[in-house]
Amino acid sequence: MADLPEPTIERLLQLTRVLDNCGAAVVTSAEIETRTGWSSHTIRKDISYLDGDFSTGSGYDVAALGSAVRSALGLDIKRKCCVVGLGRLGSAYLNFPAFADEGFELVAGFDSSVNRVEILRSPVPLYPAFKMGEVIVRFGIEMALLCVPAASAQAAADRLAAAGIKGIVNFAPIALELPPGISVRNVYVVDELRAISARIPIRKKENP
Amino acid sequence: MADLPEPTIERLLQLTRVLDNCGAAVVTSAEIETRTGWSSHTIRKDISYLDGDFSTGSGYDVAALGSAVRSALGLDIKRKCCVVGLGRLGSAYLNFPAFADEGFELVAGFDSSVNRVEILRSPVPLYPAFKMGEVIVRFGIEMALLCVPAASAQAAADRLAAAGIKGIVNFAPIALELPPGISVRNVYVVDELRAISARIPIRKKENP
């Protein structure tokens, strides 16, 4: 839903997980506040954007609220995805069962090595990278997991953009430059390690 | 450095990447503003926390500023890491060359299957999960990549916490509950796909 404020989108995305894991049929905004740190006021405001009736006398109906959030965010729409770059990480994601459980349909994998495409065993069809544009258009693929090395990532992203991709999960440690309208989410595990590192108190040397 | 404000830590972490990729010897705060969207005022304030002399007549010395940021964040300290859970994703990270390049030393992998530990080929030593506490203490491992299924993640995190781990990169799609002082960074690719999904404008059905 393009007209939700950006912070509301982020919170509603997290709210779906909170509701999935809350293990109760009814939840109050105070309980959501305890689990998330958002103020009850913010929670009620975010929820006011949603269509539907999910209030009960004692709180929100978890199933109905979850379904309203999913609908507002378009998460009830099945989206087709592909993996670009079939090294170790890309190959791991080819075999990731959670995609289907969550409404994402992995329909293709691409690699620049024709040899790798031919020998790799995969539950989804694999194609050489030069067929990327054609295959993405043919199947209506909307999202890509970009698992190529940093040096190839921008070129691969350009080809994805030219093929009409809507969003990219970028695992390469570079900032992609893409036309407006294409969402990029960067996932780089070294950055996560650095973020942890920066929060470990610096110890004094034992033998100065 | 424990006494930097949290948003400053986040921005300085991003700044290291901006400096790595800026391709020049000197950079101005206006150029950093263009690349990041942070105001020059914010940038100068963040940089004022750093020790060292990195101002030139025409901007910041990129190498000296980068080194001051790394030092303030403790990124110049080599940290030992382990991988917990050696399925496809965990195995992929066992073989990830970027850890060493970035100052992280991967020293152990753990899996609950003794059989898997014995047959998996790996550049780092592998251990059965029941040795986790002992090995983490013996090597001084500070960080873990938690790559186990969701159902096992909290139990594995509890064992990591008991062994004195400082931070966890959590790939399981659940919110871990951990004692204060342990940093957690959640990485879950399905959440990234959902975040992209939520930003794709909802199309009208062609045949309503």
CSV table of C-alpha atoms in Angstrom, one decimal:
chain,number,residue,atom,x,y,z
A,1,MET,CA,0.0,0.0,0.0
A,2,ALA,CA,1.9,2.9,-1.4
A,3,ASP,CA,0.3,5.6,0.8
A,4,LEU,CA,1.3,4.3,4.3
A,5,PRO,CA,4.0,6.4,6.0
A,6,GLU,CA,7.4,4.7,5.7
A,7,PRO,CA,7.8,4.3,9.6
A,8,THR,CA,4.3,2.7,9.7
A,9,ILE,CA,5.3,0.2,7.0
A,10,GLU,CA,8.4,-0.8,9.0
A,11,ARG,CA,6.4,-1.2,12.3
A,12,LEU,CA,3.6,-3.1,10.6
A,13,LEU,CA,6.1,-5.5,9.1
A,14,GLN,CA,7.5,-6.1,12.6
A,15,LEU,CA,4.0,-6.3,14.0
A,16,THR,CA,3.2,-9.3,11.7
A,17,ARG,CA,6.1,-11.2,13.5
A,18,VAL,CA,4.9,-10.1,16.9
A,19,LEU,CA,1.4,-11.4,16.1
A,20,ASP,CA,2.8,-14.7,14.6
A,21,ASN,CA,4.7,-15.3,17.9
A,22,CYS,CA,2.3,-14.0,20.5
A,23,GLY,CA,0.6,-17.4,21.1
A,24,ALA,CA,-2.8,-15.8,22.2
A,25,ALA,CA,-6.1,-15.1,20.4
A,26,VAL,CA,-6.4,-11.6,21.7
A,27,VAL,CA,-3.7,-9.0,22.3
A,28,THR,CA,-3.9,-5.5,23.8
A,29,SER,CA,-2.0,-2.4,22.6
A,30,ALA,CA,-0.3,-2.4,26.0
A,31,GLU,CA,1.0,-6.0,25.4
A,32,ILE,CA,2.3,-4.9,21.9
A,33,GLU,CA,4.0,-2.0,23.6
A,34,THR,CA,5.7,-4.4,26.1
A,35,ARG,CA,7.0,-6.5,23.2
A,36,THR,CA,8.1,-3.8,20.8
A,37,GLY,CA,8.8,-0.6,22.8
A,38,TRP,CA,6.4,1.4,20.6
A,39,SER,CA,4.0,3.6,22.5
A,40,SER,CA,0.3,2.5,22.7
A,41,HIS,CA,-0.5,5.8,20.9
A,42,THR,CA,1.8,4.9,18.0
A,43,ILE,CA,0.4,1.4,17.8
A,44,ARG,CA,-3.2,2.6,17.7
A,45,LYS,CA,-2.3,5.2,15.1
A,46,ASP,CA,-0.6,2.5,12.8
A,47,ILE,CA,-3.5,0.2,13.3
A,48,SER,CA,-6.0,3.0,12.4
A,49,TYR,CA,-4.7,2.8,8.8
A,50,LEU,CA,-6.0,-0.8,8.4
A,51,ASP,CA,-9.3,-1.9,7.0
A,52,GLY,CA,-11.4,-4.4,8.9
A,53,ASP,CA,-12.9,-5.1,12.3
A,54,PHE,CA,-10.4,-6.7,14.7
A,55,SER,CA,-11.4,-5.0,18.0
A,56,THR,CA,-12.8,-7.2,20.7
A,57,GLY,CA,-14.0,-6.1,24.1
A,58,SER,CA,-10.6,-7.1,25.6
A,59,GLY,CA,-8.1,-6.1,22.8
A,60,TYR,CA,-7.3,-7.0,19.2
A,61,ASP,CA,-8.3,-10.3,17.6
A,62,VAL,CA,-4.8,-11.6,16.7
A,63,ALA,CA,-5.9,-13.5,13.6
A,64,ALA,CA,-8.0,-10.8,12.2
A,65,LEU,CA,-5.4,-8.1,12.9
A,66,GLY,CA,-2.7,-10.2,11.3
A,67,SER,CA,-4.8,-10.7,8.2
A,68,ALA,CA,-5.6,-6.9,8.0
A,69,VAL,CA,-1.8,-6.0,8.3
A,70,ARG,CA,-0.9,-8.6,5.6
A,71,SER,CA,-3.5,-7.3,3.3
A,72,ALA,CA,-2.5,-3.6,3.8
A,73,LEU,CA,1.1,-4.4,3.1
A,74,GLY,CA,0.3,-6.7,0.1
A,75,LEU,CA,1.9,-9.7,1.9
A,76,ASP,CA,-1.1,-11.8,0.8
A,77,ILE,CA,0.1,-11.5,-2.8
A,78,LYS,CA,2.2,-14.3,-4.0
A,79,ARG,CA,5.4,-12.9,-5.4
A,80,LYS,CA,7.9,-14.6,-7.7
A,81,CYS,CA,11.6,-14.4,-6.9
A,82,CYS,CA,14.9,-15.5,-8.3
A,83,VAL,CA,18.4,-16.0,-7.1
A,84,VAL,CA,21.2,-14.3,-9.0
A,85,GLY,CA,24.7,-15.8,-8.4
A,86,LEU,CA,24.9,-19.5,-7.4
A,87,GLY,CA,28.0,-19.6,-5.2
A,88,ARG,CA,27.6,-21.0,-1.7
A,89,LEU,CA,25.2,-18.4,-0.4
A,90,GLY,CA,23.1,-18.3,-3.6
A,91,SER,CA,23.0,-22.2,-3.6
A,92,ALA,CA,21.9,-22.2,0.1
A,93,TYR,CA,19.0,-19.9,-0.8
A,94,LEU,CA,17.9,-22.1,-3.7
A,95,ASN,CA,17.1,-24.7,-1.1
A,96,PHE,CA,15.5,-22.5,1.5
A,97,PRO,CA,12.0,-23.9,2.4
A,98,ALA,CA,10.8,-20.8,4.2
A,99,PHE,CA,10.2,-18.9,1.0
A,100,ALA,CA,7.2,-21.0,0.0
A,101,ASP,CA,5.8,-21.0,3.5
A,102,GLU,CA,5.9,-17.2,3.5
A,103,GLY,CA,4.2,-16.7,0.1
A,104,PHE,CA,7.3,-16.2,-2.0
A,105,GLU,CA,7.7,-18.4,-5.0
A,106,LEU,CA,11.3,-19.1,-6.0
A,107,VAL,CA,11.1,-19.7,-9.8
A,108,ALA,CA,14.6,-19.3,-11.2
A,109,GLY,CA,18.3,-19.2,-10.4
A,110,PHE,CA,21.0,-17.5,-12.6
A,111,ASP,CA,24.7,-17.8,-12.8
A,112,SER,CA,27.3,-16.4,-15.2
A,113,SER,CA,28.9,-19.8,-15.4
A,114,VAL,CA,27.0,-22.0,-17.9
A,115,ASN,CA,28.9,-25.0,-16.4
A,116,ARG,CA,27.7,-24.3,-12.9
A,117,VAL,CA,24.1,-23.9,-14.1
A,118,GLU,CA,24.4,-27.3,-15.8
A,119,ILE,CA,25.9,-29.3,-13.0
A,120,LEU,CA,24.3,-27.7,-9.9
A,121,ARG,CA,21.4,-29.7,-8.4
A,122,SER,CA,18.5,-27.4,-7.6
A,123,PRO,CA,14.8,-27.6,-6.9
A,124,VAL,CA,14.2,-24.7,-9.2
A,125,PRO,CA,15.2,-24.3,-12.9
A,126,LEU,CA,18.6,-22.7,-13.4
A,127,TYR,CA,19.6,-20.4,-16.3
A,128,PRO,CA,22.8,-18.8,-17.6
A,129,ALA,CA,22.9,-15.1,-16.7
A,130,PHE,CA,22.5,-14.0,-20.3
A,131,LYS,CA,18.9,-15.3,-20.2
A,132,MET,CA,18.1,-13.1,-17.1
A,133,GLY,CA,16.1,-10.5,-18.9
A,134,GLU,CA,14.0,-12.9,-20.9
A,135,VAL,CA,13.2,-15.3,-18.0
A,136,ILE,CA,12.3,-12.4,-15.6
A,137,VAL,CA,9.8,-11.0,-18.1
A,138,ARG,CA,8.4,-14.4,-19.1
A,139,PHE,CA,7.7,-15.5,-15.5
A,140,GLY,CA,6.8,-12.1,-14.1
A,141,ILE,CA,9.6,-12.3,-11.5
A,142,GLU,CA,9.4,-9.3,-9.1
A,143,MET,CA,12.2,-9.8,-6.7
A,144,ALA,CA,15.8,-11.0,-6.8
A,145,LEU,CA,18.3,-12.2,-4.2
A,146,LEU,CA,21.6,-10.8,-5.4
A,147,CYS,CA,24.3,-13.2,-4.3
A,148,VAL,CA,27.1,-12.3,-6.7
A,149,PRO,CA,30.6,-11.0,-5.7
A,150,ALA,CA,30.9,-7.2,-5.0
A,151,ALA,CA,32.7,-6.7,-8.3
A,152,SER,CA,29.8,-8.0,-10.4
A,153,ALA,CA,26.9,-6.7,-8.3
A,154,GLN,CA,26.2,-3.3,-9.9
A,155,ALA,CA,26.3,-4.8,-13.4
A,156,ALA,CA,23.9,-7.6,-12.4
A,157,ALA,CA,21.6,-5.1,-10.6
A,158,ASP,CA,21.6,-3.0,-13.8
A,159,ARG,CA,20.4,-6.0,-15.8
A,160,LEU,CA,17.8,-6.8,-13.2
A,161,ALA,CA,16.5,-3.2,-13.3
A,162,ALA,CA,16.4,-3.3,-17.1
A,163,ALA,CA,14.3,-6.5,-16.9
A,164,GLY,CA,11.8,-4.7,-14.7
A,165,ILE,CA,12.6,-6.2,-11.3
A,166,LYS,CA,10.7,-4.4,-8.4
A,167,GLY,CA,13.1,-5.1,-5.6
A,168,ILE,CA,16.6,-6.6,-4.8
A,169,VAL,CA,17.9,-8.1,-1.6
A,170,ASN,CA,21.6,-7.3,-2.0
A,171,PHE,CA,24.1,-9.5,-0.3
A,172,ALA,CA,27.1,-7.8,-1.9
A,173,PRO,CA,29.0,-5.3,0.3
A,174,ILE,CA,28.4,-2.4,-2.0
A,175,ALA,CA,25.8,0.3,-2.3
A,176,LEU,CA,23.8,-0.3,-5.5
A,177,GLU,CA,22.8,2.6,-7.6
A,178,LEU,CA,19.4,1.9,-9.1
A,179,PRO,CA,16.5,3.9,-10.7
A,180,PRO,CA,13.8,5.1,-8.3
A,181,GLY,CA,11.0,2.7,-7.8
A,182,ILE,CA,13.2,-0.3,-7.2
A,183,SER,CA,13.5,-1.2,-3.5
A,184,VAL,CA,16.9,-2.4,-2.2
A,185,ARG,CA,17.5,-4.2,1.1
A,186,ASN,CA,21.2,-4.7,2.0
A,187,VAL,CA,22.2,-7.8,3.9
A,188,TYR,CA,25.8,-8.1,4.7
A,189,VAL,CA,26.8,-10.3,7.5
A,190,VAL,CA,30.2,-8.6,8.0
A,191,ASP,CA,28.4,-5.3,8.7
A,192,GLU,CA,26.3,-7.1,11.3
A,193,LEU,CA,29.5,-8.4,12.9
A,194,ARG,CA,31.0,-4.9,12.9
A,195,ALA,CA,27.8,-3.5,14.4
A,196,ILE,CA,28.2,-6.1,17.3
A,197,SER,CA,31.9,-5.3,17.6
A,198,ALA,CA,31.2,-1.6,18.0
A,199,ARG,CA,29.0,-2.4,21.0
A,200,ILE,CA,31.5,-4.6,22.8
A,201,PRO,CA,33.2,-2.4,25.5
A,202,ILE,CA,36.9,-1.9,24.6
A,203,ARG,CA,39.1,-3.8,27.2
A,204,LYS,CA,42.2,-2.3,28.6
A,205,LYS,CA,45.3,-4.2,27.5
A,206,GLU,CA,46.4,-6.6,30.3
A,207,ASN,CA,50.1,-5.9,29.9
A,208,PRO,CA,50.4,-2.3,28.9
B,1,MET,CA,33.5,2.7,22.6
B,2,ALA,CA,30.7,2.3,25.0
B,3,ASP,CA,30.0,6.0,25.5
B,4,LEU,CA,29.1,7.0,22.0
B,5,PRO,CA,25.4,7.7,21.4
B,6,GLU,CA,23.7,4.8,19.7
B,7,PRO,CA,22.7,6.7,16.5
B,8,THR,CA,26.3,8.0,16.2
B,9,ILE,CA,27.5,4.4,16.4
B,10,GLU,CA,25.1,3.4,13.6
B,11,ARG,CA,26.2,6.4,11.4
B,12,LEU,CA,29.9,5.8,12.1
B,13,LEU,CA,29.5,2.2,11.0
B,14,GLN,CA,28.0,3.4,7.7
B,15,LEU,CA,30.6,6.0,7.4
B,16,THR,CA,33.4,3.4,7.3
B,17,ARG,CA,31.8,1.9,4.2
B,18,VAL,CA,31.3,5.4,2.6
B,19,LEU,CA,35.0,6.1,3.2
B,20,ASP,CA,36.0,2.7,1.9
B,21,ASN,CA,34.1,3.3,-1.4
B,22,CYS,CA,34.8,7.1,-1.9
B,23,GLY,CA,37.8,6.6,-4.1
B,24,ALA,CA,39.4,9.9,-3.1
B,25,ALA,CA,42.1,11.0,-0.6
B,26,VAL,CA,40.1,13.9,0.8
B,27,VAL,CA,36.3,14.2,1.4
B,28,THR,CA,34.3,17.1,2.6
B,29,SER,CA,31.3,16.9,5.0
B,30,ALA,CA,29.2,18.2,2.1
B,31,GLU,CA,30.3,15.2,0.0
B,32,ILE,CA,29.4,12.9,2.9
B,33,GLU,CA,26.0,14.6,3.1
B,34,THR,CA,25.4,13.9,-0.6
B,35,ARG,CA,26.3,10.2,-0.2
B,36,THR,CA,24.4,9.6,3.0
B,37,GLY,CA,21.6,12.1,3.5
B,38,TRP,CA,22.9,13.1,6.9
B,39,SER,CA,23.2,16.9,7.5
B,40,SER,CA,26.7,18.4,7.6
B,41,HIS,CA,26.0,19.4,11.1
B,42,THR,CA,25.3,15.8,12.2
B,43,ILE,CA,28.4,14.6,10.4
B,44,ARG,CA,30.6,17.2,12.0
B,45,LYS,CA,29.1,16.3,15.4
B,46,ASP,CA,29.6,12.6,15.0
B,47,ILE,CA,33.2,13.2,13.8
B,48,SER,CA,33.8,15.5,16.9
B,49,TYR,CA,33.7,12.3,19.1
B,50,LEU,CA,36.8,10.9,17.4
B,51,ASP,CA,40.4,11.2,18.5
B,52,GLY,CA,43.1,12.3,16.0
B,53,ASP,CA,43.9,14.9,13.4
B,54,PHE,CA,42.2,14.2,10.0
B,55,SER,CA,41.3,17.7,8.9
B,56,THR,CA,43.1,19.1,5.8
B,57,GLY,CA,42.6,22.5,4.3
B,58,SER,CA,40.1,21.1,1.9
B,59,GLY,CA,38.2,18.5,3.9
B,60,TYR,CA,38.9,15.3,5.8
B,61,ASP,CA,41.8,13.0,5.1
B,62,VAL,CA,40.0,9.8,4.1
B,63,ALA,CA,42.6,7.4,5.4
B,64,ALA,CA,43.1,9.1,8.7
B,65,LEU,CA,39.4,9.6,9.3
B,66,GLY,CA,38.7,6.0,8.5
B,67,SER,CA,41.3,4.9,10.9
B,68,ALA,CA,40.0,7.1,13.7
B,69,VAL,CA,36.4,5.8,13.1
B,70,ARG,CA,37.7,2.2,13.2
B,71,SER,CA,39.6,2.8,16.4
B,72,ALA,CA,36.7,4.6,18.1
B,73,LEU,CA,34.4,1.7,17.2
B,74,GLY,CA,36.9,-1.0,18.2
B,75,LEU,CA,36.9,-2.3,14.6
B,76,ASP,CA,40.7,-2.5,14.7
B,77,ILE,CA,40.4,-5.3,17.3
B,78,LYS,CA,40.5,-8.8,15.8
B,79,ARG,CA,37.5,-10.7,17.1
B,80,LYS,CA,36.9,-14.5,17.1
B,81,CYS,CA,33.7,-15.8,15.8
B,82,CYS,CA,32.0,-19.2,15.4
B,83,VAL,CA,29.2,-20.6,13.3
B,84,VAL,CA,26.4,-22.5,15.1
B,85,GLY,CA,24.3,-24.8,12.9
B,86,LEU,CA,26.0,-26.2,9.8
B,87,GLY,CA,23.1,-26.6,7.4
B,88,ARG,CA,23.3,-25.0,4.0
B,89,LEU,CA,23.5,-21.4,5.3
B,90,GLY,CA,25.9,-22.2,8.2
B,91,SER,CA,28.1,-24.2,5.8
B,92,ALA,CA,28.2,-21.3,3.3
B,93,TYR,CA,29.4,-19.0,6.1
B,94,LEU,CA,32.2,-21.4,7.1
B,95,ASN,CA,33.7,-20.7,3.7
B,96,PHE,CA,33.2,-17.0,3.6
B,97,PRO,CA,36.5,-15.3,2.8
B,98,ALA,CA,35.3,-11.8,3.7
B,99,PHE,CA,35.5,-12.5,7.5
B,100,ALA,CA,39.2,-12.6,7.5
B,101,ASP,CA,39.6,-9.5,5.3
B,102,GLU,CA,37.5,-7.5,7.7
B,103,GLY,CA,39.3,-8.5,10.9
B,104,PHE,CA,37.0,-11.3,12.0
B,105,GLU,CA,38.6,-14.7,12.7
B,106,LEU,CA,36.3,-17.7,12.2
B,107,VAL,CA,37.7,-20.3,14.6
B,108,ALA,CA,35.0,-22.9,15.1
B,109,GLY,CA,31.8,-24.4,13.7
B,110,PHE,CA,29.2,-26.3,15.8
B,111,ASP,CA,26.4,-28.7,14.9
B,112,SER,CA,24.1,-30.9,17.0
B,113,SER,CA,24.7,-33.8,14.5
B,114,VAL,CA,28.0,-35.5,15.4
B,115,ASN,CA,27.8,-37.2,12.0
B,116,ARG,CA,27.6,-33.9,10.2
B,117,VAL,CA,30.6,-32.5,12.2
B,118,GLU,CA,32.6,-35.5,11.1
B,119,ILE,CA,31.9,-35.6,7.4
B,120,LEU,CA,31.6,-31.9,6.5
B,121,ARG,CA,34.7,-30.5,4.9
B,122,SER,CA,35.6,-27.1,6.4
B,123,PRO,CA,38.5,-24.7,6.6
B,124,VAL,CA,37.9,-24.3,10.3
B,125,PRO,CA,37.6,-26.9,13.1
B,126,LEU,CA,34.1,-28.3,13.7
B,127,TYR,CA,32.8,-29.5,17.0
B,128,PRO,CA,29.6,-31.3,18.3
B,129,ALA,CA,27.3,-28.8,19.9
B,130,PHE,CA,27.8,-30.2,23.4
B,131,LYS,CA,31.3,-28.8,23.3
B,132,MET,CA,30.1,-25.3,22.6
B,133,GLY,CA,30.7,-23.9,26.1
B,134,GLU,CA,34.1,-25.4,26.5
B,135,VAL,CA,35.4,-24.3,23.0
B,136,ILE,CA,34.0,-20.8,23.2
B,137,VAL,CA,35.8,-20.2,26.6
B,138,ARG,CA,39.0,-21.9,25.5
B,139,PHE,CA,39.4,-19.8,22.3
B,140,GLY,CA,37.9,-16.6,23.6
B,141,ILE,CA,35.2,-16.6,21.0
B,142,GLU,CA,33.2,-13.3,21.2
B,143,MET,CA,30.6,-13.6,18.4
B,144,ALA,CA,28.4,-16.3,16.9
B,145,LEU,CA,26.5,-16.6,13.6
B,146,LEU,CA,23.4,-18.5,14.7
B,147,CYS,CA,22.3,-20.6,11.7
B,148,VAL,CA,20.1,-23.2,13.4
B,149,PRO,CA,16.3,-23.7,12.7
B,150,ALA,CA,13.9,-21.4,14.5
B,151,ALA,CA,12.8,-24.2,16.9
B,152,SER,CA,16.4,-24.7,18.2
B,153,ALA,CA,17.5,-21.0,18.1
B,154,GLN,CA,16.5,-19.9,21.7
B,155,ALA,CA,18.1,-23.0,23.3
B,156,ALA,CA,21.3,-22.5,21.3
B,157,ALA,CA,21.3,-18.8,22.2
B,158,ASP,CA,21.0,-19.6,25.9
B,159,ARG,CA,24.0,-21.9,25.6
B,160,LEU,CA,26.0,-19.2,23.8
B,161,ALA,CA,25.0,-16.7,26.5
B,162,ALA,CA,26.0,-19.1,29.3
B,163,ALA,CA,29.4,-19.5,27.6
B,164,GLY,CA,30.0,-15.7,27.7
B,165,ILE,CA,29.3,-14.8,24.0
B,166,LYS,CA,29.2,-11.0,23.4
B,167,GLY,CA,27.0,-10.9,20.3
B,168,ILE,CA,24.9,-13.0,18.0
B,169,VAL,CA,24.0,-12.6,14.4
B,170,ASN,CA,20.6,-14.4,14.4
B,171,PHE,CA,19.5,-15.9,11.1
B,172,ALA,CA,16.5,-17.7,12.7
B,173,PRO,CA,13.1,-16.0,12.3
B,174,ILE,CA,12.4,-15.6,15.9
B,175,ALA,CA,13.1,-12.8,18.5
B,176,LEU,CA,15.8,-14.1,20.9
B,177,GLU,CA,15.5,-13.4,24.6
B,178,LEU,CA,19.0,-12.8,26.0
B,179,PRO,CA,20.5,-11.2,29.1
B,180,PRO,CA,21.5,-7.5,28.8
B,181,GLY,CA,25.0,-6.9,27.4
B,182,ILE,CA,24.7,-9.4,24.6
B,183,SER,CA,24.1,-7.7,21.2
B,184,VAL,CA,21.8,-9.4,18.7
B,185,ARG,CA,21.5,-8.5,15.1
B,186,ASN,CA,18.6,-10.2,13.2
B,187,VAL,CA,19.1,-11.2,9.6
B,188,TYR,CA,16.2,-13.0,8.0
B,189,VAL,CA,15.9,-12.9,4.3
B,190,VAL,CA,12.2,-13.5,4.2
B,191,ASP,CA,11.7,-10.3,6.3
B,192,GLU,CA,13.7,-8.5,3.6
B,193,LEU,CA,11.5,-9.9,0.9
B,194,ARG,CA,8.4,-8.9,2.9
B,195,ALA,CA,9.9,-5.4,3.3
B,196,ILE,CA,10.3,-5.1,-0.5
B,197,SER,CA,6.8,-6.6,-1.1
B,198,ALA,CA,5.2,-4.0,1.2
B,199,ARG,CA,6.7,-1.3,-1.0
B,200,ILE,CA,5.5,-2.7,-4.4
B,201,PRO,CA,2.4,-0.7,-5.3
B,202,ILE,CA,-0.7,-3.0,-5.2
B,203,ARG,CA,-1.9,-3.5,-8.8
B,204,LYS,CA,-5.6,-3.5,-9.6
B,205,LYS,CA,-6.8,-6.9,-10.8
B,206,GLU,CA,-6.9,-7.0,-14.6
B,207,ASN,CA,-10.3,-8.8,-14.7
B,208,PRO,CA,-12.2,-7.6,-11.7
